[in-house]
């Protein structure tokens, strides 16, 4: 197994999260969130006309979710086949296992945060045809108000979770690693925009989801990389040998015998 390429804490975690935080503050802390949602709402004639459209709801929401589930299950089946049938440890098997774990943990993390951070979707708000007032992320909500699960963006996580492909290809084919980022960002932004068109999310919700998915994949890759590095260091240590200088004639064979005095019978 080749020596893994080390991660840079600043380049792979601190800088991306700092950049995502700035974008989130700009979108959520200013009027950009509501400005973009208002633009999309007005463009559809003062209603969320695309909320139940076959293209945005059936094809790009339900069908995409199903395709993603089939793809993940297919990769899981392939990994199990490598693990159970082939039974030969390889870099591909390990990298694929980390990829699958990153995908699942990203999906679960976003789903859990949606339950812990109750926020309204645009279509819930009074100014967008709903019946609720806007309550900020850190505002104290009335106890009688039923929580909504709109933050962060769940559907966009189907795309952003595949940012983990960057680390998968980084281990196997580093020249393809950048494509993992392109694929993850493209899918995440596309699916996030679909939900914005339907009135399901603000753009800040998608930014938060991207940050969660990237953090999950980076941390998990770093943990498994450290484990792999430790294993390689143990394997690379030379075995200790014990030699004894025996006064043996060069031309005489060595005969090891053990004599035991038998007791008198």
CSV table of C-alpha atoms in Angstrom, one decimal:
chain,number,residue,atom,x,y,z
A,1,UNK,CA,0.0,0.0,0.0
A,2,UNK,CA,1.4,3.4,-1.0
A,3,UNK,CA,2.0,6.1,1.5
A,4,UNK,CA,-1.1,8.3,1.6
A,5,UNK,CA,-0.9,12.0,0.7
A,6,UNK,CA,-1.2,14.0,3.8
A,7,UNK,CA,-4.0,16.5,4.4
A,8,UNK,CA,-3.4,20.2,5.1
A,9,UNK,CA,-5.6,21.3,8.1
A,10,UNK,CA,-5.7,24.9,6.8
A,11,UNK,CA,-6.2,24.1,3.1
A,12,UNK,CA,-8.7,21.3,3.5
A,13,UNK,CA,-10.7,22.3,6.5
A,14,UNK,CA,-10.1,25.8,8.0
A,15,UNK,CA,-10.1,27.8,4.7
A,16,UNK,CA,-13.1,26.1,3.2
A,17,UNK,CA,-15.2,26.4,6.3
A,18,UNK,CA,-14.1,30.0,6.8
A,19,UNK,CA,-15.1,30.7,3.2
A,20,UNK,CA,-18.5,29.0,3.6
A,21,UNK,CA,-19.1,31.0,6.8
A,22,UNK,CA,-18.5,34.3,5.1
A,23,UNK,CA,-20.9,33.3,2.3
A,24,UNK,CA,-23.5,32.2,4.9
A,25,UNK,CA,-23.2,35.5,6.8
A,26,UNK,CA,-23.6,37.4,3.6
A,27,UNK,CA,-26.7,35.5,2.5
A,28,UNK,CA,-28.4,35.1,5.9
A,29,UNK,CA,-27.2,38.3,7.6
A,30,UNK,CA,-28.1,40.6,4.7
A,31,UNK,CA,-31.2,40.8,2.5
A,32,UNK,CA,-29.7,38.5,-0.2
A,33,UNK,CA,-31.7,35.4,1.1
A,34,UNK,CA,-35.0,37.2,0.8
A,35,UNK,CA,-34.0,39.2,-2.3
A,36,UNK,CA,-33.3,36.0,-4.3
A,37,UNK,CA,-36.4,34.3,-2.9
A,38,UNK,CA,-38.5,37.3,-3.8
A,39,UNK,CA,-37.1,37.4,-7.3
A,40,UNK,CA,-38.0,33.8,-7.9
A,41,UNK,CA,-41.4,34.2,-6.3
A,42,UNK,CA,-42.2,37.2,-8.5
A,43,UNK,CA,-40.9,35.5,-11.6
A,44,UNK,CA,-43.4,32.8,-11.1
A,45,UNK,CA,-46.3,35.3,-10.9
A,46,UNK,CA,-46.4,35.9,-7.1
A,47,UNK,CA,-46.8,32.2,-6.3
A,48,UNK,CA,-44.6,29.0,-6.1
A,49,UNK,CA,-45.9,27.7,-9.5
A,50,UNK,CA,-43.0,25.2,-9.7
A,51,UNK,CA,-43.6,23.7,-6.2
A,52,UNK,CA,-45.6,20.8,-7.6
A,53,UNK,CA,-44.4,20.9,-11.2
A,54,UNK,CA,-43.5,17.5,-12.7
A,55,UNK,CA,-40.0,18.7,-13.6
A,56,UNK,CA,-39.0,20.1,-10.2
A,57,UNK,CA,-41.0,17.9,-7.9
A,58,UNK,CA,-41.3,14.5,-9.7
A,59,UNK,CA,-38.1,14.4,-11.8
A,60,UNK,CA,-35.6,16.6,-10.0
A,61,UNK,CA,-36.8,15.8,-6.4
A,62,UNK,CA,-38.4,12.4,-6.0
A,63,UNK,CA,-36.6,10.7,-8.9
A,64,UNK,CA,-33.2,12.1,-8.1
A,65,UNK,CA,-33.6,10.9,-4.5
A,66,UNK,CA,-34.4,7.4,-5.7
A,67,UNK,CA,-31.5,7.4,-8.1
A,68,UNK,CA,-29.2,8.4,-5.3
A,69,UNK,CA,-30.4,5.7,-3.0
A,70,UNK,CA,-29.9,3.1,-5.8
A,71,UNK,CA,-26.4,4.4,-6.5
A,72,UNK,CA,-25.4,4.3,-2.8
A,73,UNK,CA,-26.9,0.8,-2.3
A,74,UNK,CA,-25.1,-0.4,-5.4
A,75,UNK,CA,-21.7,0.9,-4.2
A,76,UNK,CA,-22.4,-0.7,-0.8
A,77,UNK,CA,-23.1,-4.0,-2.4
A,78,UNK,CA,-19.9,-3.8,-4.4
A,79,UNK,CA,-18.0,-3.0,-1.2
A,80,UNK,CA,-19.5,-5.9,0.6
A,81,UNK,CA,-18.6,-8.2,-2.4
A,82,UNK,CA,-15.0,-7.0,-2.2
A,83,UNK,CA,-15.0,-7.6,1.6
A,84,UNK,CA,-16.8,-10.9,1.7
A,85,UNK,CA,-16.2,-12.6,-1.6
A,86,UNK,CA,-12.8,-11.3,-2.8
A,87,UNK,CA,-11.4,-11.0,0.7
A,88,UNK,CA,-8.3,-9.1,-0.5
A,89,UNK,CA,-7.5,-5.8,1.1
A,90,UNK,CA,-6.8,-3.1,-1.4
A,91,UNK,CA,-6.6,0.7,-1.6
A,92,UNK,CA,-9.8,0.8,-3.6
A,93,UNK,CA,-11.7,-1.2,-1.0
A,94,UNK,CA,-10.6,1.1,1.8
A,95,UNK,CA,-11.2,4.3,-0.1
A,96,UNK,CA,-14.6,3.0,-1.2
A,97,UNK,CA,-15.5,2.2,2.4
A,98,UNK,CA,-14.6,5.8,3.5
A,99,UNK,CA,-16.6,7.2,0.6
A,100,UNK,CA,-19.7,5.3,1.6
A,101,UNK,CA,-19.3,6.2,5.2
A,102,UNK,CA,-18.9,9.9,4.3
A,103,UNK,CA,-22.0,9.8,2.2
A,104,UNK,CA,-24.1,8.2,4.9
A,105,UNK,CA,-22.8,10.4,7.7
A,106,UNK,CA,-23.4,13.5,5.6
A,107,UNK,CA,-27.0,12.5,4.9
A,108,UNK,CA,-27.7,11.7,8.6
A,109,UNK,CA,-25.9,14.8,9.9
A,110,UNK,CA,-28.1,17.1,7.7
A,111,UNK,CA,-31.2,15.2,8.7
A,112,UNK,CA,-30.4,15.5,12.4
A,113,UNK,CA,-29.6,19.2,12.1
A,114,UNK,CA,-33.0,19.8,10.4
A,115,UNK,CA,-34.7,18.5,13.5
A,116,UNK,CA,-32.5,20.4,15.9
A,117,UNK,CA,-32.7,23.8,14.1
A,118,UNK,CA,-36.3,24.6,13.4
A,119,UNK,CA,-36.6,27.2,10.6
A,120,UNK,CA,-39.3,28.0,8.1
A,121,UNK,CA,-39.1,27.5,4.4
A,122,UNK,CA,-39.9,30.4,2.1
A,123,UNK,CA,-43.2,28.9,1.2
A,124,UNK,CA,-44.2,29.0,4.9
A,125,UNK,CA,-43.7,32.8,5.3
A,126,UNK,CA,-46.4,35.4,5.0
A,127,UNK,CA,-44.6,37.4,2.3
A,128,UNK,CA,-44.4,34.4,0.1
A,129,UNK,CA,-48.0,33.2,0.4
A,130,UNK,CA,-47.6,31.3,3.7
A,131,UNK,CA,-49.0,31.8,7.1
A,132,UNK,CA,-45.9,32.1,9.4
A,133,UNK,CA,-43.7,35.0,10.4
A,134,UNK,CA,-39.9,34.7,10.0
A,135,UNK,CA,-38.0,33.6,13.0
A,136,UNK,CA,-34.2,33.7,12.8
A,137,UNK,CA,-31.9,30.8,13.4
A,138,UNK,CA,-31.0,32.1,16.9
A,139,UNK,CA,-34.3,33.6,17.8
A,140,UNK,CA,-36.4,32.3,20.7
A,141,UNK,CA,-39.5,30.8,19.1
A,142,UNK,CA,-42.9,30.7,20.7
A,143,UNK,CA,-43.6,27.4,22.5
A,144,UNK,CA,-46.9,27.1,20.7
A,145,UNK,CA,-45.3,27.4,17.3
A,146,UNK,CA,-44.9,24.1,15.5
A,147,UNK,CA,-41.3,23.6,14.4
A,148,UNK,CA,-40.5,23.4,10.7
A,149,UNK,CA,-37.6,21.4,9.3
A,150,UNK,CA,-36.1,23.5,6.6
A,151,UNK,CA,-32.6,24.2,7.7
A,152,UNK,CA,-30.1,23.0,6.5
A,153,UNK,CA,-31.2,21.9,3.0
A,154,UNK,CA,-31.8,18.2,2.8
A,155,UNK,CA,-32.2,17.7,-0.9
A,156,UNK,CA,-29.0,19.6,-1.7
A,157,UNK,CA,-27.2,17.2,0.6
A,158,UNK,CA,-27.7,14.5,-2.1
A,159,UNK,CA,-25.4,16.5,-4.3
A,160,UNK,CA,-23.0,18.1,-1.8
A,161,UNK,CA,-22.3,14.7,-0.1
A,162,UNK,CA,-20.6,13.6,-3.2
A,163,UNK,CA,-17.8,16.1,-2.5
A,164,UNK,CA,-16.4,13.1,-0.8
A,165,UNK,CA,-15.4,11.9,-4.3
A,166,UNK,CA,-12.5,14.4,-4.0
A,167,UNK,CA,-10.9,12.3,-1.3
A,168,UNK,CA,-11.8,9.0,-3.0
A,169,UNK,CA,-10.0,9.9,-6.1
A,170,UNK,CA,-7.2,11.7,-4.2
A,171,UNK,CA,-6.2,8.3,-2.8
A,172,UNK,CA,-6.5,6.3,-6.0
A,173,UNK,CA,-6.1,8.8,-8.9
A,174,UNK,CA,-5.0,12.2,-7.6
A,175,UNK,CA,-5.3,13.7,-11.1
A,176,UNK,CA,-9.0,13.2,-10.9
A,177,UNK,CA,-9.5,14.6,-7.4
A,178,UNK,CA,-10.6,18.0,-8.6
A,179,UNK,CA,-13.4,16.4,-10.6
A,180,UNK,CA,-14.9,15.2,-7.3
A,181,UNK,CA,-15.2,18.8,-6.2
A,182,UNK,CA,-16.7,19.8,-9.5
A,183,UNK,CA,-19.2,17.0,-9.4
A,184,UNK,CA,-20.2,17.6,-5.8
A,185,UNK,CA,-20.6,21.4,-6.2
A,186,UNK,CA,-22.5,21.0,-9.5
A,187,UNK,CA,-25.0,18.5,-8.1
A,188,UNK,CA,-25.4,20.3,-4.8
A,189,UNK,CA,-26.0,23.8,-6.4
A,190,UNK,CA,-28.3,22.3,-9.0
A,191,UNK,CA,-30.5,20.4,-6.5
A,192,UNK,CA,-30.4,23.4,-4.2
A,193,UNK,CA,-31.6,25.8,-6.9
A,194,UNK,CA,-34.4,23.4,-7.7
A,195,UNK,CA,-35.6,23.6,-4.2
A,196,UNK,CA,-35.3,27.4,-4.2
A,197,UNK,CA,-37.5,27.5,-7.3
A,198,UNK,CA,-40.1,25.4,-5.4
A,199,UNK,CA,-39.9,27.8,-2.4
A,200,UNK,CA,-38.4,25.1,-0.1
A,201,UNK,CA,-35.2,26.8,0.9
A,202,UNK,CA,-33.1,30.0,1.0
A,203,UNK,CA,-29.7,29.9,-0.6
A,204,UNK,CA,-28.1,30.2,2.9
A,205,UNK,CA,-29.6,26.7,3.7
A,206,UNK,CA,-27.6,25.3,0.7
A,207,UNK,CA,-24.4,27.0,1.9
A,208,UNK,CA,-24.8,25.4,5.3
A,209,UNK,CA,-25.4,22.0,3.8
A,210,UNK,CA,-22.3,22.3,1.7
A,211,UNK,CA,-20.2,23.2,4.7
A,212,UNK,CA,-21.6,20.2,6.7
A,213,UNK,CA,-20.9,17.7,3.9
A,214,UNK,CA,-17.4,19.0,3.3
A,215,UNK,CA,-16.6,18.9,7.0
A,216,UNK,CA,-17.8,15.4,7.4
A,217,UNK,CA,-15.9,14.0,4.4
A,218,UNK,CA,-12.7,15.8,5.4
A,219,UNK,CA,-12.8,14.7,9.0
A,220,UNK,CA,-13.6,11.1,8.2
A,221,UNK,CA,-10.9,11.0,5.5
A,222,UNK,CA,-8.4,12.4,8.0
A,223,UNK,CA,-9.2,9.9,10.7
A,224,UNK,CA,-8.9,6.9,8.3
A,225,UNK,CA,-5.7,8.4,6.8
A,226,UNK,CA,-4.1,8.6,10.2
A,227,UNK,CA,-5.1,5.0,10.9
A,228,UNK,CA,-3.7,3.9,7.6
A,229,UNK,CA,-0.4,5.8,8.3
A,230,UNK,CA,-0.1,4.2,11.7
A,231,UNK,CA,-0.6,0.8,10.1
A,232,UNK,CA,2.0,1.4,7.5
A,233,UNK,CA,4.5,2.6,10.1
A,234,UNK,CA,4.1,-0.6,12.0
A,235,UNK,CA,4.5,-2.7,8.9
A,236,UNK,CA,7.6,-0.9,7.8
A,237,UNK,CA,9.5,-1.5,11.1
A,238,UNK,CA,12.2,-4.2,10.6
A,239,UNK,CA,11.6,-7.4,12.6
A,240,UNK,CA,13.9,-7.9,15.5
A,241,UNK,CA,16.3,-10.8,15.2
A,242,UNK,CA,18.3,-12.5,17.9
A,243,UNK,CA,21.6,-14.0,17.0
A,244,UNK,CA,24.0,-16.0,19.1
A,245,UNK,CA,27.7,-16.3,18.4
A,246,UNK,CA,28.3,-20.0,18.7
A,247,UNK,CA,31.9,-21.4,18.5
A,248,UNK,CA,31.2,-23.7,15.6
A,249,UNK,CA,33.8,-25.0,13.3
A,250,UNK,CA,33.1,-23.7,9.7
A,251,UNK,CA,33.1,-27.2,8.3
A,252,UNK,CA,31.1,-28.8,11.0
A,253,UNK,CA,27.3,-28.9,11.0
A,254,UNK,CA,25.5,-27.6,14.0
A,255,UNK,CA,23.7,-30.2,16.0
A,256,UNK,CA,21.4,-29.1,18.8
A,257,UNK,CA,20.7,-31.9,21.3
A,258,UNK,CA,19.0,-32.0,24.7
A,259,UNK,CA,20.1,-34.6,27.2
A,260,UNK,CA,18.0,-35.6,30.1
A,261,UNK,CA,19.1,-37.9,32.9
A,262,UNK,CA,16.6,-40.7,33.4
A,263,UNK,CA,15.8,-41.5,37.0
A,264,UNK,CA,16.8,-44.9,38.3
A,265,UNK,CA,14.0,-47.4,38.1
